[in-house]
Coordinates of C-alpha atoms in Angstrom, one line a residue:
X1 CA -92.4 -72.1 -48.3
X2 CA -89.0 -71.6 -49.6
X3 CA -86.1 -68.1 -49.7
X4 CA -85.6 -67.0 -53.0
X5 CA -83.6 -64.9 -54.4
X6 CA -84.9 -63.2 -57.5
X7 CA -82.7 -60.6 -59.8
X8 CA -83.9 -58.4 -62.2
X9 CA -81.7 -56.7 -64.7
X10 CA -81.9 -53.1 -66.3
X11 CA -84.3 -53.8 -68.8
X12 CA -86.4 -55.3 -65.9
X13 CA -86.3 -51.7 -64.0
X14 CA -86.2 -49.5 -67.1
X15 CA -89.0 -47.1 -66.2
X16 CA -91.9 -46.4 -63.4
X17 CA -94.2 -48.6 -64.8
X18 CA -92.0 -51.4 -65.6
X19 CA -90.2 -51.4 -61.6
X20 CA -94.0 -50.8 -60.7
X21 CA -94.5 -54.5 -62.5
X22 CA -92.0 -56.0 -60.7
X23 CA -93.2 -55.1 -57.1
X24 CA -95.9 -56.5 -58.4
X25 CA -94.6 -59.6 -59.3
X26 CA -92.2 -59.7 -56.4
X27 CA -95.5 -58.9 -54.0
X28 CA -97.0 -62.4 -55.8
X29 CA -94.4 -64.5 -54.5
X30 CA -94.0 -63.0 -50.9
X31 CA -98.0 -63.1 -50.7
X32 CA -97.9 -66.9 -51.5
X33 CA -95.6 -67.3 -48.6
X34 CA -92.2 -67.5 -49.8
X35 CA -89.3 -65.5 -48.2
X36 CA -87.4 -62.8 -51.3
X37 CA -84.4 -61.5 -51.6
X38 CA -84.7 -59.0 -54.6
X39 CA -81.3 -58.2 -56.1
X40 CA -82.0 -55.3 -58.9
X41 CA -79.8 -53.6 -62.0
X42 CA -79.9 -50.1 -62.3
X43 CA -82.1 -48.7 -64.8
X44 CA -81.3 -49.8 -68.0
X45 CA -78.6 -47.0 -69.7
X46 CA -78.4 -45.6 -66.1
X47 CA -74.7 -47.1 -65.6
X48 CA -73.5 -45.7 -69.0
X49 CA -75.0 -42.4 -68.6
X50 CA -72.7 -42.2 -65.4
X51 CA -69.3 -43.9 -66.7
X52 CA -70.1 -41.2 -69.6
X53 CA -69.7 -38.2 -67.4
X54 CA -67.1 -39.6 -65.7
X55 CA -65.0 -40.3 -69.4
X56 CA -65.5 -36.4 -70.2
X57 CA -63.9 -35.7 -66.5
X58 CA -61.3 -38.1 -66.3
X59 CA -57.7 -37.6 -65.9
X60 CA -55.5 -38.0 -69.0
X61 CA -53.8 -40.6 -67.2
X62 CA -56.1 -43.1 -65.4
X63 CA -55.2 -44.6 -62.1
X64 CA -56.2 -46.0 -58.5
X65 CA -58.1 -42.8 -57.2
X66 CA -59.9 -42.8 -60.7
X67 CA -60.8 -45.8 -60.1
X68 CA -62.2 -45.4 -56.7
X69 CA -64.3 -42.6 -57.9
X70 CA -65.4 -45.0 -60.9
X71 CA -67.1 -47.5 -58.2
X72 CA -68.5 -44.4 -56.1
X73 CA -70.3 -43.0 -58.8
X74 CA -71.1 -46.1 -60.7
X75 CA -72.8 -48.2 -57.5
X76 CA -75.4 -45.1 -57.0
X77 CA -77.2 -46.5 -60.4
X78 CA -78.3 -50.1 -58.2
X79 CA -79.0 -47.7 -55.0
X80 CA -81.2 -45.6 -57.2
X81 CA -83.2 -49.1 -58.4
X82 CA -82.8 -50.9 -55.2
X83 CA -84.9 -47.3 -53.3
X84 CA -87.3 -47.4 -55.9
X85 CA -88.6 -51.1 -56.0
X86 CA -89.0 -50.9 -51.8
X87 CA -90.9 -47.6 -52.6
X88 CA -93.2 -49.2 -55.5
X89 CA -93.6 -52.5 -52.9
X90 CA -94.9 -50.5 -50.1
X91 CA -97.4 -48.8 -52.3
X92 CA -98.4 -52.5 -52.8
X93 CA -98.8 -52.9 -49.6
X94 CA -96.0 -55.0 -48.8
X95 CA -93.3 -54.0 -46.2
X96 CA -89.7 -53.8 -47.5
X97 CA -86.5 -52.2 -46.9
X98 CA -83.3 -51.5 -49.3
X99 CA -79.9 -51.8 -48.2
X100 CA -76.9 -50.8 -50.2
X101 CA -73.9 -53.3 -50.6
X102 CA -71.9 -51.7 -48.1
X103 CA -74.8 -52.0 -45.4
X104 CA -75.4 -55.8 -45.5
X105 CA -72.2 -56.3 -45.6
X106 CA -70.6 -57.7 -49.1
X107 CA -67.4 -57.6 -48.7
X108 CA -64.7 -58.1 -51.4
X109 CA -61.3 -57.5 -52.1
X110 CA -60.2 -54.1 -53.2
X111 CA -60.1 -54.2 -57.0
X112 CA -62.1 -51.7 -58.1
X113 CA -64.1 -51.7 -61.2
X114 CA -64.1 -55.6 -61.3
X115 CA -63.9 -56.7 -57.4
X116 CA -64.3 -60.3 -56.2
X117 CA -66.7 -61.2 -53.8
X118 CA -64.7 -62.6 -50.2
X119 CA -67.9 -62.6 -47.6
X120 CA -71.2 -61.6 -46.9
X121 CA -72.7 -61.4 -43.6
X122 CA -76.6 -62.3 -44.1
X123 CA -78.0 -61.7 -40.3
X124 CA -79.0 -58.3 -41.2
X125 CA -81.1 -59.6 -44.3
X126 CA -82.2 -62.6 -42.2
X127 CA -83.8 -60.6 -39.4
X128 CA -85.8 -58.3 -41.7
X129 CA -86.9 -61.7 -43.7
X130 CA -88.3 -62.9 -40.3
X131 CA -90.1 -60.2 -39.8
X132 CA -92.1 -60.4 -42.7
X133 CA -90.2 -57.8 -44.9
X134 CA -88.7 -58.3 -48.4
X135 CA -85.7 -57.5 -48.6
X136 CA -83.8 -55.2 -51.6
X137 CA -80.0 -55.5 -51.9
X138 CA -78.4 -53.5 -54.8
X139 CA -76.4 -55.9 -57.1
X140 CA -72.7 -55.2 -58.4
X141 CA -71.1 -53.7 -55.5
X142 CA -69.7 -54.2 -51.9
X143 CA -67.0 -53.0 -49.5
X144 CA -63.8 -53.7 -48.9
X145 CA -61.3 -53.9 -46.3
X146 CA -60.4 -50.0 -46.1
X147 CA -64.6 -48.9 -46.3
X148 CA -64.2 -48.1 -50.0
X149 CA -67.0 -49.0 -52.1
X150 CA -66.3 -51.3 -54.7
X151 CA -68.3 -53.0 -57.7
X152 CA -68.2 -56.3 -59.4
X153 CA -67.7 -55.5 -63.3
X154 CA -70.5 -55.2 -66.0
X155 CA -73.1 -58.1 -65.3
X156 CA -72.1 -58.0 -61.6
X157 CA -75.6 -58.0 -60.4
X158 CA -76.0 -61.4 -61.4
X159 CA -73.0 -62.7 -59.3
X160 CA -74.1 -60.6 -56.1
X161 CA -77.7 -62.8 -56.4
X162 CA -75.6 -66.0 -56.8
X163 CA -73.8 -65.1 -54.0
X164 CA -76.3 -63.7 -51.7
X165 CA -78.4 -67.2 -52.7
X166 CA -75.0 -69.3 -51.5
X167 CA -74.6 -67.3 -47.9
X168 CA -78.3 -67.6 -47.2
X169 CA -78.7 -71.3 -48.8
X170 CA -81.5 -69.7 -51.0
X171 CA -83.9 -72.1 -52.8
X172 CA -83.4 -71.0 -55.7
X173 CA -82.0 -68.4 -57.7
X174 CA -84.4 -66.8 -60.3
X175 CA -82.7 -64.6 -63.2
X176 CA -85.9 -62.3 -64.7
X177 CA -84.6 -61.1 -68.0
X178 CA -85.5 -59.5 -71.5
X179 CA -85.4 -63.4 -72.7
X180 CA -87.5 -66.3 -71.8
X181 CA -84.2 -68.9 -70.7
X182 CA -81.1 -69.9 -72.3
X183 CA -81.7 -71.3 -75.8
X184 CA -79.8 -73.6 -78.7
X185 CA -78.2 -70.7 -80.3
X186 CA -79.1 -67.0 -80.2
X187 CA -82.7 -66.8 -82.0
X188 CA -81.4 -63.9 -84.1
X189 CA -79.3 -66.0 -86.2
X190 CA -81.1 -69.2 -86.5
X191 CA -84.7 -68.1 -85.8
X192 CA -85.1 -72.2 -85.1
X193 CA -83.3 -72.0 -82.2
X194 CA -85.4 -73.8 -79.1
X195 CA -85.5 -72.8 -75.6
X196 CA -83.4 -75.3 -72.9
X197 CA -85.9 -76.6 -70.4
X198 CA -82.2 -77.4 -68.4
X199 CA -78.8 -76.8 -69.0
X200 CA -75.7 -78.0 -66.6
X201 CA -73.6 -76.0 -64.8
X202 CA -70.6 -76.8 -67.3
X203 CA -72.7 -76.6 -70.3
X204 CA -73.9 -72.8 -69.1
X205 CA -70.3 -72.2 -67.8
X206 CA -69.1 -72.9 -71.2
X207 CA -71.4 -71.2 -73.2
X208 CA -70.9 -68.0 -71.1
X209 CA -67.2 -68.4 -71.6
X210 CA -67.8 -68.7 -75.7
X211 CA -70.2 -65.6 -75.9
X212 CA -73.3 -66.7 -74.7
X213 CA -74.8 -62.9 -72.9
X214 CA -78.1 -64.8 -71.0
X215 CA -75.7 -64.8 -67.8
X216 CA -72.3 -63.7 -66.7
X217 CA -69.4 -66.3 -66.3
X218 CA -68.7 -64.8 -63.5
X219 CA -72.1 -65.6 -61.5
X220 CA -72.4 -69.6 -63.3
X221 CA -68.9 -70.3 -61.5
X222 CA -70.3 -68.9 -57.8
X223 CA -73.1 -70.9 -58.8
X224 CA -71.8 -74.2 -59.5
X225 CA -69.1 -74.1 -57.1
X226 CA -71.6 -73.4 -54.3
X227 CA -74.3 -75.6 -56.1
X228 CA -76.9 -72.9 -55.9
X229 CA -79.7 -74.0 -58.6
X230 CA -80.7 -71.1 -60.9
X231 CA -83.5 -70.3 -63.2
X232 CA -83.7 -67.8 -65.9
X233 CA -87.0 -66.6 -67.3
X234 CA -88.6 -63.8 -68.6
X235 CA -89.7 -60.8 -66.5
X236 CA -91.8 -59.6 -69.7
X237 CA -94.3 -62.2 -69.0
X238 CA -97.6 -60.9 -67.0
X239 CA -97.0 -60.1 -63.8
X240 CA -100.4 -62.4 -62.4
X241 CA -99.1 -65.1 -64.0
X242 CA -100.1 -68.4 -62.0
X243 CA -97.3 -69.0 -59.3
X244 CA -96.6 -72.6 -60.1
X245 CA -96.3 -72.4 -63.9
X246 CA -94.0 -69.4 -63.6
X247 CA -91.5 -71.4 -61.0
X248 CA -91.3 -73.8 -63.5
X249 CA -90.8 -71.7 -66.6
X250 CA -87.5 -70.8 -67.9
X251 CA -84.6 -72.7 -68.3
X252 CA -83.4 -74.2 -64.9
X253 CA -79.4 -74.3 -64.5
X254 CA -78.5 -77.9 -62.4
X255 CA -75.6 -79.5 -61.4
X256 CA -77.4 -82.8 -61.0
X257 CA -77.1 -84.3 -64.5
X258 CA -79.6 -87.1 -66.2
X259 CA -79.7 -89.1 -68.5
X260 CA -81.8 -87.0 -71.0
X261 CA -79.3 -85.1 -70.9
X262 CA -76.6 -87.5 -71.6
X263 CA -78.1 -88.4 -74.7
X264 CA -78.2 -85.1 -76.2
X265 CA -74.6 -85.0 -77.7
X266 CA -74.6 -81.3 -78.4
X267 CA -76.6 -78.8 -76.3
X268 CA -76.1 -75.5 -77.9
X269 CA -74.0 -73.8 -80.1
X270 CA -72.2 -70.6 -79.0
X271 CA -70.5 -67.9 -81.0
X272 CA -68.0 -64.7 -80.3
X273 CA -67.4 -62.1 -82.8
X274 CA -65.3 -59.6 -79.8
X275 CA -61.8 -61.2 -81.0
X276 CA -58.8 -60.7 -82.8
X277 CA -56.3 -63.2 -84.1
X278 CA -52.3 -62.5 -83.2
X279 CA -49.5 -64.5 -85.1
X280 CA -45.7 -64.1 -84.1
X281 CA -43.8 -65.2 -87.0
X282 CA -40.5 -66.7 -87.6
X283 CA -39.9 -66.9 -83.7
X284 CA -36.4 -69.4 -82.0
X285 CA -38.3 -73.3 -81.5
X286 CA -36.5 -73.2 -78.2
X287 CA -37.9 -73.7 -74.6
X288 CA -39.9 -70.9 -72.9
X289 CA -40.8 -69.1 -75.9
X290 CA -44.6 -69.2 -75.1
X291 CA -43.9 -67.7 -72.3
X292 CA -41.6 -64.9 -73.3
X293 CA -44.1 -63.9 -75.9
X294 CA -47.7 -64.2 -73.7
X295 CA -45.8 -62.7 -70.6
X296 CA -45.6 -59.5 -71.6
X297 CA -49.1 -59.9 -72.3
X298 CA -50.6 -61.2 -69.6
X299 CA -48.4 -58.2 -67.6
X300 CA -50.1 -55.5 -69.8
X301 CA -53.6 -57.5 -68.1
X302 CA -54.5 -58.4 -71.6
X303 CA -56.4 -62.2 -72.1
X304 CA -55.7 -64.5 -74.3
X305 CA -58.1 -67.2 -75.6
X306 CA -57.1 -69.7 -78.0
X307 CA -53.0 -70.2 -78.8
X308 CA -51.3 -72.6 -81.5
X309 CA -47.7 -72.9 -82.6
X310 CA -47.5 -74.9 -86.1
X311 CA -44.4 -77.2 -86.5
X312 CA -41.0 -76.2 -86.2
X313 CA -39.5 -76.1 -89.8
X314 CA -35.4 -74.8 -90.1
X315 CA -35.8 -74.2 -86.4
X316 CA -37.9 -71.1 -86.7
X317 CA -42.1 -71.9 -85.4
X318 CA -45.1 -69.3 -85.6
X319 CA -47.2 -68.9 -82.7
X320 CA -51.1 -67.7 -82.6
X321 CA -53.4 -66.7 -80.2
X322 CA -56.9 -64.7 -80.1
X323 CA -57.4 -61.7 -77.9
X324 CA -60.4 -59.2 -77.2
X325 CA -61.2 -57.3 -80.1
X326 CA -60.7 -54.7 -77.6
X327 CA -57.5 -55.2 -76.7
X328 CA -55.9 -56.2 -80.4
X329 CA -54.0 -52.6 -80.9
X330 CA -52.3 -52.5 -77.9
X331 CA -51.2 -56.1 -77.8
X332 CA -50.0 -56.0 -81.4
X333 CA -48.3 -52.4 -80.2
X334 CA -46.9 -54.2 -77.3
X335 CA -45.7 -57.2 -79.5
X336 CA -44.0 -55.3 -82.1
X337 CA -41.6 -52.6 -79.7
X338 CA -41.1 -55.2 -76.9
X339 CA -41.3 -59.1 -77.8
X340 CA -40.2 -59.1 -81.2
X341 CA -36.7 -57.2 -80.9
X342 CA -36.5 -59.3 -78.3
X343 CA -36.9 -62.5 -79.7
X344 CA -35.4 -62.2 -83.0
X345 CA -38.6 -62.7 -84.5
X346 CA -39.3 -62.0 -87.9
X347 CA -42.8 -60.0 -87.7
X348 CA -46.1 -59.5 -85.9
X349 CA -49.4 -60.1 -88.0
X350 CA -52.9 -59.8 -87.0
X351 CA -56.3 -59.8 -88.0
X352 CA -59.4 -58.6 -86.3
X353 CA -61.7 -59.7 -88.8
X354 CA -62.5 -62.8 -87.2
X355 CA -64.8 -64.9 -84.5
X356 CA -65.1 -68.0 -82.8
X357 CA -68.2 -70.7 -83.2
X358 CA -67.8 -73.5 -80.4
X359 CA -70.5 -76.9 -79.6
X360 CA -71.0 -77.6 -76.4
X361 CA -72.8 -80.7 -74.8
X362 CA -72.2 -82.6 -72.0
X363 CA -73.5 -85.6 -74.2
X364 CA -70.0 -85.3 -75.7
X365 CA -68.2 -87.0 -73.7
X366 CA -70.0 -90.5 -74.4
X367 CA -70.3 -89.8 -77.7
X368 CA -67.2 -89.9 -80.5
X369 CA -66.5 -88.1 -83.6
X370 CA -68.6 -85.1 -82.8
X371 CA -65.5 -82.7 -83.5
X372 CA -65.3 -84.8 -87.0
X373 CA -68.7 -84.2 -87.7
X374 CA -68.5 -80.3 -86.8
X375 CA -65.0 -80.1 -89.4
X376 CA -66.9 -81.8 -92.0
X377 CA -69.8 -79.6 -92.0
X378 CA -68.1 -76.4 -92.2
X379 CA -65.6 -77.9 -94.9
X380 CA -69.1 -78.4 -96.9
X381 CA -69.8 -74.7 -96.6
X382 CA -66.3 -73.8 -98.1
X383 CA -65.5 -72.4 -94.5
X384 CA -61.9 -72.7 -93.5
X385 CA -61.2 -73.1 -89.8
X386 CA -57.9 -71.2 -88.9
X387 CA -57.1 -72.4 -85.0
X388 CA -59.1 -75.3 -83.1
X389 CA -59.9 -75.6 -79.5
X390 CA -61.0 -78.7 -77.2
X391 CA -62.5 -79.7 -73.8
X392 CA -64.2 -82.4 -72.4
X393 CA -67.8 -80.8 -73.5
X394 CA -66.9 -78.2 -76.3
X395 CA -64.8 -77.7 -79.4
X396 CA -64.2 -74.5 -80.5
X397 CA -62.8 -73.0 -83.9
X398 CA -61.7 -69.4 -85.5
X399 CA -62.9 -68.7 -88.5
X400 CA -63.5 -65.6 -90.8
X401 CA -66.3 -63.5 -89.3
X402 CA -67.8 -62.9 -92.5
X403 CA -69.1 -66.8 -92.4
X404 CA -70.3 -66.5 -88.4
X405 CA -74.0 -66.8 -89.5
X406 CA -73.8 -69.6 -92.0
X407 CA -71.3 -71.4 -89.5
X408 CA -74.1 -71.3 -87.1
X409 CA -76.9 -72.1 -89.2
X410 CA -74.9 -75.2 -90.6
X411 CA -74.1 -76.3 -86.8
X412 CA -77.3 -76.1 -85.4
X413 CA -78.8 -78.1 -88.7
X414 CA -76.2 -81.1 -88.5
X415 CA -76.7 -81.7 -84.6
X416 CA -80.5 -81.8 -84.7
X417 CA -80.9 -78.9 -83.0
X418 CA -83.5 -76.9 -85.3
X419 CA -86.1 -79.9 -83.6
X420 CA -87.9 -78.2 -80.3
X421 CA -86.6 -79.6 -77.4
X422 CA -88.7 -82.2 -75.9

């Protein structure tokens, strides 16, 4: 019999019942002999409500001791959860204890409101394991070095099971969701889009980078760095569901890579609508202007994602990039009073009206003209691609949002991908 680490997200531990399920569920696999680590959300809307109060509270100017107060009043939403699940367990009969992120410990550094994880110390968890308990640690939050309690960022939950998997050399990670795995595309679009029975580490790092929501970027690097293997499935499935068939279901995230899935040149196809396009015309072709211009930028803690300059012509260039939607005023603000007087440049443009469709497939690296192929099937549709990007396993282009769907549709068509996976 094997440790596990299961997580459960909000959805997961929305209500009485639904947390009354998962003890349930969680009960199944600690009766067949396996030793869990449950890792819960808080209740789905819980953290919202919260951050909510605090908005109509806060300070005019936000700062560190805001901050602070965010993580103390946002980390009691997983306690809540975590308290709740060892309550609903013991009713089941099965012995259990909760500890918060601060008890274990999880250490991290002290960024608060998006803190990295530095250490956990597992003897705590280990001892309660061995004597036949499961174990409930709240997800997205730790300590850090001064005793302040910190959290991870939205999605953190799924980064503290990765990472309590890794310090305890888990089995296996399991990822219950609202969905049933990671699939081609997102069904809601292409409604042929096919569930992956595996995916690579790379592959799922990529398509959480390009706007993939099944898992957070965040907790696919922890997990491939540390090789931890991790399953997503559904926690909407019935609870008495036959043990094997369940630890098999899902889609199963490996960093051991075959030849099946060589041969598959393009896995999925992921899209972002969250960005904004930046242009910074008539700038000096001279050295360091790239950095002059996405200094500033990267100072004001503001990412960028794709950049292009075009060809110098009468030695004046114009320079591109795509930022969060979120962040487009203030970098275009920024641009306009700072860089551009600055530079000499002739004018900031921008346009948020736009989104980002990217292939991704290990198979792509044995396999040529797969960019040529994605080019030629949007020129068919009459959709102009405005800025390109390339790796080893994906190629990534902006275009106008108002063609995301058909992009998609197009995409998943040309690489075979409307086909179940075998």
């Amino acid at each position: 019999m094997a440790l596990i680490v299961q997580k459960y997200g909000g959805t997961s531990m929305g209500s009485p019942d639904r947390i009354r399920l998962v003890a349930k569920r969680v009960a199944k696999w600690a009766r067949a002999g396996h030793q869990i680590v449950v890792v819960p959300s808080a209740m789905s809307g819980e953290t919202n409500r919260l951050l909510g109060l605090a908005s109509e509270l806060a300070p005019e100017r936000a700062n560190a001791d805001y901050h602070r107060e965010l993580d103390m009043l946002a980390a009691t939403g997983e306690q809540a959860s975590s308290a709740l699940l060892a309550i609903a367990l013991q009713a089941e009969g099965m012995p259990s204890v909760s500890y918060a992120g601060w008890q274990v410990p999880v250490r991290t550094d002290s960024s608060h409101t998006k803190a990295r994880i530095e250490s956990i110390d597992d003897q705590r968890v280990r001892a309660d394991l061995d004597a036949g308990k499961v174990v409930i640690v709240t997800g997205f939050q730790g300590i850090d070095s001064n005793g302040n309690i910190t959290t991870l960022g939205r999605g953190g939950s799924d980064t503290s099971a990765v990472a309590i998997a890794a310090a305890m050399q888990a089995a296996e990670c399991l990822i219950f969701t609202d969905v049933d795995g990671v699939y081609t595309t997102d069904p809601r679009v292409v409604p042929a889009a096919s569930r992956l029975h595996t995916v690579s580490f790379e592959e799922m790092l990529e398509m959480a980078s390009l706007g993939s929501k099944v898992l957070q970027i965040r907790s696919v690097e922890f997990a491939g760095k540390y090789k931890v293997p991790m399953r997503v499935l559904s926690s909407f499935t019935p609870w008495d569901i036959d043990l094997a068939e369940e630890a098999q279901s899902g889609t199963l995230i490996t960093f051991e890579e075959d030849e099946k899935m060589e041969k598959a040149v393009v896995s999925g196809i992921a899209f972002n609508r969250g960005e904004a396009k930046i242009s910074v015309l008539g700038i000096p072709d001279t050295p360091g202007m790239a950095y002059r211009i996405l200094g500033p930028v990267a100072d004001a803690n503001i990412e960028v994602d794709v950049i292009i300059q075009n060809v110098s012509k009468d030695g004046k260039a114009d320079f591109s990039f795509t930022v969060n939607h979120s962040d487009f005023a203030r970098a275009v603000d920024l641009l306009r009073t700072q860089v551009v007087p600055a530079l000499g440049a002739k004018e900031v443009v921008g346009d948020p009206n736009i989104c980002k469709v990217s292939i991704v497939g290990i198979g792509m690296r044995s396999h040529v003209g797969v960019a040529s192929t994605m080019f030629r099937v949007l020129s068919e549709e009459g959709i102009n691609i405005q800025m390109i990007s390339t790796s080893e396993i994906k190629t990534s282009v902006v275009i106008d949002e108002k063609y995301l769907e058909l992009a998609v549709r197009a995409l998943h068509t040309a690489f075979g991908l409307d086909q179940p996976v075998a």
